[in-house]
């Protein structure tokens, strides 16, 4: 939630992992906790297009537990 400095490192870590290339299928799901800053939303959008990630957006702010549950339910 509005933490672009951490999000950027997290997303970069996903793309830098060499072992992901060895896996046949990898599904990336990003759960937006209801971020309101445009930079975070822009980062998510750019990454999701490049990595073909699924983005689950929330209009209202969610806590980490709610976001994890939402992601697990999606998968």
PDB file of C-alpha atoms in Angstrom:
ATOM      1  CA  UNK A   1       0.000   0.000   0.000  1.00  0.00           C
ATOM      2  CA  UNK A   2       1.707   3.145  -1.274  1.00  0.00           C
ATOM      3  CA  UNK A   3       5.212   1.690  -0.880  1.00  0.00           C
ATOM      4  CA  UNK A   4       6.743   2.060  -4.336  1.00  0.00           C
ATOM      5  CA  UNK A   5      10.306   1.766  -3.005  1.00  0.00           C
ATOM      6  CA  UNK A   6       9.601  -1.784  -1.785  1.00  0.00           C
ATOM      7  CA  UNK A   7       7.403  -2.750  -4.690  1.00  0.00           C
ATOM      8  CA  UNK A   8      10.078  -1.896  -7.221  1.00  0.00           C
ATOM      9  CA  UNK A   9      12.619  -4.142  -5.466  1.00  0.00           C
ATOM     10  CA  UNK A  10      10.079  -6.938  -5.145  1.00  0.00           C
ATOM     11  CA  UNK A  11       9.078  -6.882  -8.803  1.00  0.00           C
ATOM     12  CA  UNK A  12      12.709  -6.637  -9.906  1.00  0.00           C
ATOM     13  CA  UNK A  13      13.507  -9.668  -7.768  1.00  0.00           C
ATOM     14  CA  UNK A  14      10.866 -11.660  -9.623  1.00  0.00           C
ATOM     15  CA  UNK A  15      12.328 -10.806 -13.014  1.00  0.00           C
ATOM     16  CA  UNK A  16      15.932 -11.365 -11.875  1.00  0.00           C
ATOM     17  CA  UNK A  17      15.421 -14.916 -10.619  1.00  0.00           C
ATOM     18  CA  UNK A  18      17.148 -17.219 -13.078  1.00  0.00           C
ATOM     19  CA  UNK A  19      15.438 -20.338 -11.723  1.00  0.00           C
ATOM     20  CA  UNK A  20      12.077 -19.028 -12.923  1.00  0.00           C
ATOM     21  CA  UNK A  21      13.256 -19.654 -16.480  1.00  0.00           C
ATOM     22  CA  UNK A  22      13.578 -23.340 -15.666  1.00  0.00           C
ATOM     23  CA  UNK A  23      10.014 -23.703 -14.476  1.00  0.00           C
ATOM     24  CA  UNK A  24       7.484 -24.639 -17.117  1.00  0.00           C
ATOM     25  CA  UNK A  25       4.650 -22.497 -15.794  1.00  0.00           C
ATOM     26  CA  UNK A  26       4.843 -19.587 -13.398  1.00  0.00           C
ATOM     27  CA  UNK A  27       1.820 -17.521 -12.501  1.00  0.00           C
ATOM     28  CA  UNK A  28       2.402 -14.150 -10.904  1.00  0.00           C
ATOM     29  CA  UNK A  29      -0.463 -12.592  -8.986  1.00  0.00           C
ATOM     30  CA  UNK A  30      -0.224  -9.076  -7.587  1.00  0.00           C
ATOM     31  CA  UNK A  31      -2.795  -8.009  -5.026  1.00  0.00           C
ATOM     32  CA  UNK A  32      -3.077  -4.236  -4.803  1.00  0.00           C
ATOM     33  CA  UNK A  33      -4.076  -3.304  -1.271  1.00  0.00           C
ATOM     34  CA  UNK A  34      -5.946  -0.236  -2.495  1.00  0.00           C
ATOM     35  CA  UNK A  35      -2.958   1.974  -3.229  1.00  0.00           C
ATOM     36  CA  UNK A  36      -3.760   5.589  -3.910  1.00  0.00           C
ATOM     37  CA  UNK A  37      -0.447   6.910  -5.246  1.00  0.00           C
ATOM     38  CA  UNK A  38      -0.081   6.904  -9.003  1.00  0.00           C
ATOM     39  CA  UNK A  39       3.532   5.686  -8.949  1.00  0.00           C
ATOM     40  CA  UNK A  40       2.649   2.369  -7.271  1.00  0.00           C
ATOM     41  CA  UNK A  41      -0.231   1.822  -9.668  1.00  0.00           C
ATOM     42  CA  UNK A  42       2.023   2.655 -12.625  1.00  0.00           C
ATOM     43  CA  UNK A  43       4.661   0.152 -11.471  1.00  0.00           C
ATOM     44  CA  UNK A  44       2.041  -2.567 -11.113  1.00  0.00           C
ATOM     45  CA  UNK A  45       0.635  -1.846 -14.558  1.00  0.00           C
ATOM     46  CA  UNK A  46       4.030  -1.847 -16.269  1.00  0.00           C
ATOM     47  CA  UNK A  47       5.110  -5.077 -14.600  1.00  0.00           C
ATOM     48  CA  UNK A  48       1.834  -6.869 -15.258  1.00  0.00           C
ATOM     49  CA  UNK A  49       2.077  -6.106 -18.974  1.00  0.00           C
ATOM     50  CA  UNK A  50       5.705  -7.186 -19.212  1.00  0.00           C
ATOM     51  CA  UNK A  51       5.358 -10.347 -17.098  1.00  0.00           C
ATOM     52  CA  UNK A  52       1.761 -11.165 -17.996  1.00  0.00           C
ATOM     53  CA  UNK A  53       0.870 -11.037 -14.323  1.00  0.00           C
ATOM     54  CA  UNK A  54      -2.640 -11.038 -12.932  1.00  0.00           C
ATOM     55  CA  UNK A  55      -3.494  -7.964 -10.882  1.00  0.00           C
ATOM     56  CA  UNK A  56      -6.218  -8.091  -8.258  1.00  0.00           C
ATOM     57  CA  UNK A  57      -7.158  -4.516  -7.425  1.00  0.00           C
ATOM     58  CA  UNK A  58      -8.997  -3.287  -4.366  1.00  0.00           C
ATOM     59  CA  UNK A  59     -10.856  -0.001  -4.342  1.00  0.00           C
ATOM     60  CA  UNK A  60     -10.617   0.308  -0.569  1.00  0.00           C
ATOM     61  CA  UNK A  61      -7.556  -0.254   1.582  1.00  0.00           C
ATOM     62  CA  UNK A  62      -6.940  -3.842   2.657  1.00  0.00           C
ATOM     63  CA  UNK A  63      -4.520  -5.138   5.260  1.00  0.00           C
ATOM     64  CA  UNK A  64      -1.863  -7.746   4.504  1.00  0.00           C
ATOM     65  CA  UNK A  65      -3.979 -10.637   5.791  1.00  0.00           C
ATOM     66  CA  UNK A  66      -6.888  -9.701   3.544  1.00  0.00           C
ATOM     67  CA  UNK A  67      -4.586  -9.390   0.543  1.00  0.00           C
ATOM     68  CA  UNK A  68      -2.911 -12.743   1.175  1.00  0.00           C
ATOM     69  CA  UNK A  69      -6.286 -14.426   1.535  1.00  0.00           C
ATOM     70  CA  UNK A  70      -7.511 -12.781  -1.661  1.00  0.00           C
ATOM     71  CA  UNK A  71      -4.451 -14.044  -3.525  1.00  0.00           C
ATOM     72  CA  UNK A  72      -4.769 -17.570  -2.154  1.00  0.00           C
ATOM     73  CA  UNK A  73      -8.469 -17.670  -3.033  1.00  0.00           C
ATOM     74  CA  UNK A  74      -7.688 -16.556  -6.573  1.00  0.00           C
ATOM     75  CA  UNK A  75      -5.090 -19.294  -7.006  1.00  0.00           C
TER      76      UNK A  75
END
